XYZ file of C-alpha atoms in Angstrom:
387
model
C 16.529 26.859 -1.979
C 19.378 24.333 -1.636
C 18.594 20.735 -0.663
C 20.826 17.710 -0.048
C 19.270 14.301 -0.821
C 20.752 11.384 1.138
C 19.937 7.680 1.315
C 18.552 5.644 -1.565
C 19.251 7.840 -4.577
C 19.494 5.035 -7.157
C 15.784 4.428 -7.372
C 13.116 5.401 -9.869
C 11.088 6.725 -6.923
C 13.838 9.216 -6.069
C 14.237 10.270 -9.702
C 10.528 11.093 -9.982
C 10.600 12.861 -6.604
C 13.507 15.065 -7.683
C 11.877 15.891 -11.013
C 8.346 16.557 -9.775
C 8.928 18.033 -6.304
C 12.269 19.793 -6.482
C 13.454 20.752 -9.965
C 9.970 21.839 -11.066
C 9.922 24.185 -8.034
C 13.390 25.645 -8.686
C 15.358 23.847 -5.940
C 19.129 23.453 -6.210
C 19.583 19.705 -5.659
C 22.735 18.011 -4.330
C 23.548 14.315 -3.849
C 26.462 12.224 -2.578
C 28.164 9.983 -5.118
C 30.599 7.382 -3.846
C 33.432 6.420 -6.169
C 33.310 2.872 -7.605
C 30.205 2.032 -5.615
C 27.409 -0.235 -6.843
C 25.233 2.668 -7.795
C 23.598 2.010 -11.109
C 25.198 4.175 -13.790
C 21.879 4.730 -15.523
C 20.580 6.696 -12.530
C 23.720 8.815 -12.295
C 23.447 9.656 -15.995
C 19.796 10.649 -15.551
C 20.698 12.929 -12.634
C 23.561 14.491 -14.570
C 21.204 15.241 -17.466
C 18.817 16.856 -14.994
C 21.588 19.119 -13.692
C 21.957 17.588 -10.223
C 25.100 18.575 -8.288
C 27.258 15.706 -6.984
C 29.609 15.530 -4.011
C 32.178 12.917 -5.070
C 33.446 10.875 -2.131
C 36.618 8.793 -2.292
C 35.150 5.940 -0.240
C 32.501 3.433 -1.256
C 29.532 1.796 0.431
C 31.320 -1.526 -0.065
C 34.446 -0.271 1.754
C 32.444 0.810 4.794
C 30.442 -2.432 4.942
C 33.578 -4.569 4.648
C 35.451 -2.626 7.320
C 32.476 -2.807 9.667
C 32.154 -6.534 9.029
C 35.844 -6.950 9.922
C 35.275 -4.829 13.055
C 37.653 -2.101 11.856
C 35.494 0.549 13.489
C 38.274 3.150 13.576
C 38.583 2.989 9.776
C 34.812 3.292 9.441
C 34.817 6.354 11.686
C 37.658 7.994 9.724
C 35.933 7.264 6.406
C 32.688 8.805 7.596
C 34.549 11.804 8.992
C 36.128 12.436 5.575
C 32.706 12.141 3.989
C 31.248 14.681 6.405
C 34.059 17.150 5.600
C 33.392 16.886 1.861
C 29.655 17.390 2.306
C 30.152 20.308 4.687
C 32.417 21.966 2.117
C 29.601 21.777 -0.468
C 27.158 23.394 1.974
C 25.458 25.140 3.563
C 22.076 23.588 2.754
C 18.597 24.777 3.605
C 17.250 21.235 3.817
C 18.632 17.710 4.166
C 16.236 14.939 3.182
C 17.132 11.304 3.949
C 15.152 8.857 1.818
C 14.831 5.290 3.124
C 15.991 5.175 6.736
C 18.584 2.414 6.470
C 22.044 3.575 5.443
C 25.272 5.071 6.720
C 23.850 8.422 5.669
C 21.391 8.021 8.535
C 24.259 7.995 11.041
C 25.925 11.242 10.007
C 22.806 13.134 8.874
C 22.245 14.628 12.384
C 25.892 15.767 12.424
C 25.463 17.489 9.063
C 22.319 19.130 10.383
C 24.361 20.783 13.142
C 27.333 21.688 10.947
C 25.300 23.247 8.143
C 22.412 24.579 10.279
C 19.973 22.750 8.011
C 16.524 21.363 8.645
C 16.605 17.551 8.595
C 13.813 15.369 7.192
C 13.687 11.572 7.511
C 11.427 9.900 4.923
C 10.316 6.314 5.578
C 9.434 4.265 2.500
C 8.106 0.976 3.859
C 10.420 -1.978 4.474
C 12.830 0.319 6.351
C 10.213 0.183 9.118
C 8.024 -2.854 8.399
C 10.684 -5.464 7.636
C 13.158 -4.516 10.329
C 14.002 -6.254 13.614
C 13.501 -4.650 17.023
C 17.225 -4.066 17.658
C 17.666 -2.311 14.324
C 14.567 -0.213 14.909
C 15.923 0.899 18.283
C 19.280 1.827 16.723
C 17.686 3.781 13.864
C 15.417 5.547 16.329
C 18.443 7.204 17.963
C 19.064 9.131 14.745
C 15.436 9.569 13.690
C 14.821 11.427 16.933
C 17.231 14.144 15.701
C 15.070 14.937 12.681
C 13.047 18.145 12.408
C 10.329 16.372 10.462
C 9.486 12.758 9.574
C 7.405 11.671 6.592
C 5.780 8.346 5.754
C 4.685 6.939 2.408
C 1.444 5.606 3.877
C -0.715 5.753 7.001
C 0.260 2.263 8.208
C 3.899 3.339 8.479
C 2.961 6.259 10.704
C 0.877 3.981 12.942
C 3.773 1.515 13.256
C 6.242 4.342 14.012
C 4.017 5.664 16.801
C 3.786 2.196 18.324
C 7.537 1.530 18.181
C 8.820 4.840 19.562
C 7.512 6.303 22.806
C 9.053 9.663 21.905
C 7.223 9.773 18.525
C 5.173 12.835 19.455
C 8.369 14.862 20.060
C 9.018 15.153 16.295
C 6.433 16.436 13.804
C 5.315 13.619 11.493
C 3.060 13.473 8.459
C 1.943 11.054 5.782
C 3.195 12.584 2.523
C 3.054 10.114 -0.311
C 5.231 9.803 -3.354
C 3.339 10.509 -6.524
C 3.093 7.851 -9.217
C 4.305 9.094 -12.600
C 2.733 6.053 -14.240
C -0.726 7.500 -13.479
C -0.145 10.374 -15.904
C 0.952 7.908 -18.594
C -2.089 5.682 -18.026
C -4.317 8.741 -18.259
C -2.696 9.793 -21.544
C -2.819 6.306 -23.090
C -6.522 5.949 -22.305
C -7.093 9.120 -24.328
C -4.918 8.301 -27.321
C -4.613 4.506 -27.634
C -7.035 1.624 -27.866
C -6.898 -1.414 -25.581
C -6.771 -3.579 -28.705
C -3.571 -1.890 -29.919
C -1.916 -2.231 -26.517
C -2.767 -5.917 -26.251
C -1.504 -6.516 -29.770
C 1.924 -5.146 -28.798
C 2.060 -7.671 -25.951
C 0.684 -10.522 -28.074
C -2.458 -10.955 -25.976
C -5.791 -11.706 -27.752
C -8.689 -9.346 -27.115
C -11.029 -12.149 -26.040
C -8.768 -13.296 -23.170
C -9.042 -12.301 -19.494
C -5.662 -11.074 -18.233
C -5.023 -12.091 -14.611
C -1.924 -10.564 -12.985
C -0.318 -12.580 -10.175
C 1.694 -10.232 -7.944
C 4.049 -7.540 -9.222
C 7.581 -8.871 -8.577
C 9.560 -12.091 -8.219
C 9.738 -12.252 -4.422
C 8.350 -15.438 -2.828
C 6.315 -13.170 -0.507
C 3.967 -12.618 -3.468
C 2.905 -16.269 -2.983
C 2.805 -17.042 -6.712
C 2.909 -20.808 -6.274
C -0.041 -20.980 -3.857
C -2.077 -18.708 -6.142
C -1.281 -20.777 -9.217
C -2.260 -23.992 -7.418
C -5.651 -22.405 -6.642
C -6.111 -21.390 -10.287
C -5.239 -24.930 -11.379
C -8.369 -26.144 -9.557
C -10.701 -23.919 -11.612
C -12.812 -25.584 -14.294
C -11.157 -25.991 -17.679
C -13.557 -23.656 -19.497
C -12.614 -20.755 -17.214
C -8.886 -21.534 -17.369
C -8.917 -21.519 -21.165
C -10.168 -17.921 -21.106
C -7.271 -16.715 -18.897
C -3.840 -15.327 -19.713
C -1.671 -15.191 -16.586
C 0.625 -12.193 -16.233
C 3.730 -12.997 -14.159
C 5.699 -9.798 -13.620
C 9.042 -11.046 -12.246
C 11.212 -8.038 -13.081
C 13.014 -8.030 -9.722
C 13.359 -10.147 -6.581
C 13.434 -13.905 -6.085
C 16.075 -16.471 -7.047
C 16.358 -18.231 -10.412
C 15.299 -21.458 -8.727
C 12.152 -19.840 -7.314
C 11.256 -18.392 -10.707
C 11.731 -21.810 -12.284
C 9.279 -23.299 -9.765
C 6.751 -20.555 -10.514
C 6.903 -21.326 -14.254
C 6.434 -25.038 -13.585
C 3.251 -24.233 -11.622
C 2.086 -21.806 -14.308
C 2.315 -24.562 -16.925
C 0.308 -26.912 -14.695
C -2.640 -24.473 -14.626
C -3.338 -25.049 -18.297
C -3.677 -21.292 -18.773
C -1.716 -19.217 -21.247
C 0.868 -17.148 -19.425
C 3.378 -14.365 -20.012
C 6.513 -14.138 -17.893
C 8.045 -10.666 -17.778
C 11.609 -10.526 -16.487
C 13.163 -7.532 -18.246
C 13.365 -4.053 -16.718
C 10.225 -2.113 -17.649
C 9.948 1.541 -18.553
C 7.114 3.588 -17.031
C 5.446 3.464 -20.440
C 5.514 -0.349 -20.439
C 4.270 -0.531 -16.840
C 1.336 1.700 -17.802
C 0.415 -0.662 -20.643
C 0.542 -3.694 -18.342
C -1.859 -2.001 -15.918
C -4.263 -0.983 -18.698
C -4.526 -4.461 -20.215
C -4.875 -6.276 -16.871
C -8.476 -7.280 -16.088
C -7.926 -8.878 -12.652
C -5.072 -8.290 -10.216
C -4.417 -10.780 -7.383
C -2.770 -9.233 -4.326
C -1.943 -12.015 -1.862
C 1.515 -11.018 -0.663
C 2.377 -11.660 2.971
C 2.809 -7.976 3.909
C 2.439 -4.693 2.071
C 2.077 -0.970 2.646
C -0.347 0.077 -0.116
C 2.279 -0.298 -2.830
C 2.455 1.753 -5.995
C 1.594 -1.297 -8.101
C -1.699 -1.781 -6.241
C -2.524 1.893 -6.740
C -1.665 1.796 -10.447
C -3.963 -1.183 -10.986
C -6.803 0.524 -9.129
C -6.331 3.671 -11.230
C -6.384 1.655 -14.464
C -9.791 0.192 -13.568
C -8.477 -3.309 -12.840
C -10.599 -5.569 -10.628
C -8.597 -6.055 -7.436
C -8.757 -9.322 -5.469
C -7.161 -8.376 -2.160
C -6.159 -10.684 0.719
C -7.964 -9.985 4.001
C -4.657 -9.896 5.914
C -3.546 -6.852 3.895
C -5.542 -4.329 5.874
C -4.584 -1.062 4.238
C -5.479 1.991 6.269
C -6.451 3.693 3.008
C -9.143 1.055 2.442
C -10.603 1.915 5.841
C -10.628 5.657 5.179
C -11.794 5.692 1.545
C -14.542 3.912 -0.337
C -12.488 1.773 -2.719
C -14.213 -0.926 -4.774
C -12.499 -4.351 -4.537
C -13.032 -8.018 -3.601
C -11.587 -9.447 -0.384
C -10.682 -13.120 0.100
C -9.700 -14.853 3.356
C -7.843 -17.882 2.004
C -5.804 -18.356 -1.146
C -7.636 -21.641 -1.691
C -10.818 -19.572 -2.290
C -9.303 -17.632 -5.192
C -10.716 -19.811 -7.961
C -14.290 -18.815 -7.159
C -13.354 -15.148 -6.683
C -11.620 -15.065 -10.074
C -14.623 -16.668 -11.741
C -16.980 -14.132 -10.130
C -14.767 -11.232 -11.220
C -14.658 -12.644 -14.772
C -18.445 -12.764 -14.993
C -19.428 -9.517 -13.238
C -19.366 -6.080 -14.817
C -18.297 -3.632 -12.112
C -17.928 0.146 -12.229
C -14.499 0.924 -10.714
C -14.396 4.594 -11.751
C -14.455 5.768 -8.120
C -11.106 3.973 -7.584
C -9.622 6.056 -10.380
C -10.715 9.343 -8.826
C -9.541 8.382 -5.325
C -6.097 7.231 -6.484
C -5.571 10.415 -8.522
C -6.142 12.541 -5.423
C -3.975 10.288 -3.263
C -1.087 9.398 -5.571
C -0.791 11.776 -8.537
C 2.176 14.138 -8.487
C -0.283 16.943 -9.159
C -1.524 16.574 -5.567
C 1.482 14.988 -3.810
C 3.991 17.646 -4.917
C 1.860 20.328 -3.250
C 2.111 18.541 0.117
C 5.902 18.161 -0.107
C 6.279 21.817 -1.050
C 4.097 22.962 1.844
C 6.174 20.912 4.305
C 9.504 22.177 2.927
C 8.330 25.799 3.058
C 7.085 25.476 6.641
C 10.520 24.196 7.768
C 12.421 26.940 5.983
C 10.121 29.547 7.529
C 11.336 28.662 11.015
C 14.956 27.953 10.127
């Protein structure tokens, strides 16, 4: 079976999807590569090693954005027309799958569907629906309506989609999650490595309580408010804590500087992590974290939350993050209403021994590639059957 992947290809999520859902099942995978674009070379090299086929376009994402900004719409149209011709030449395809519904690929995907007689799938990831204005949603809906199937990476996305678009029931939709490759690594490390050895590699004493504050550098994680709440805890408790500040992406240098200033004020030890992390390193962070604070302004049951739950971490979750998965499944976690209350919640979590093994089992069934790949394959096969 021949499949064309459009949209956000330079992402670790897409790499894992291609490996676990497509190549392992024998699919012939094609992608569009735009010359001199900002695509990260490391992803292209990974795809080339995996044997992915590339359609090399002479235009770039930057060219199209600049021309559109300058209102040179005729040039944009001509550039996209050339792109369509090149992709059509590489066809036909059995399936076209657009990942992350926010790109120029979205605009010409329905055209390619007609030209190559393919089945078209739109896959929403999260912010392409949640953090998008009404006008943009309306515009994207014009093209989404042309899809043969629409997938969502969590239940909340599907609920939002159904609320936004009156025609939503005209196109088959389904929640089909991406698997989390880190889960397999966590599982393997628990079997073969001790927590003591892992902590030693990260220079964290065994007698300390590791408290993770968010999972990226975006201000929406509310690091500063959380740190101010921790600062108000009694000194004895604070001396037992090592704060884990994972700031590997997002946020300005100035914001990060402010976060570090607040971290120092807490009187706790802390570790700031800014470098790009491998899946192996992410797995170790999850394993050695005792308490994870999730107080971001919005979220759609992110992979980081799932990884922490799988690793047995005690989750302190904000009441405004009402994950549909928490309503449907019996996850064990603590819920707080105000960030100012966090000090007492952290202290309680430090003192209580809690069995979180049920979280591990639930996350494996929801987010392991072992289970997720089966759902993707079933959906792909059902579309091809009626092609």
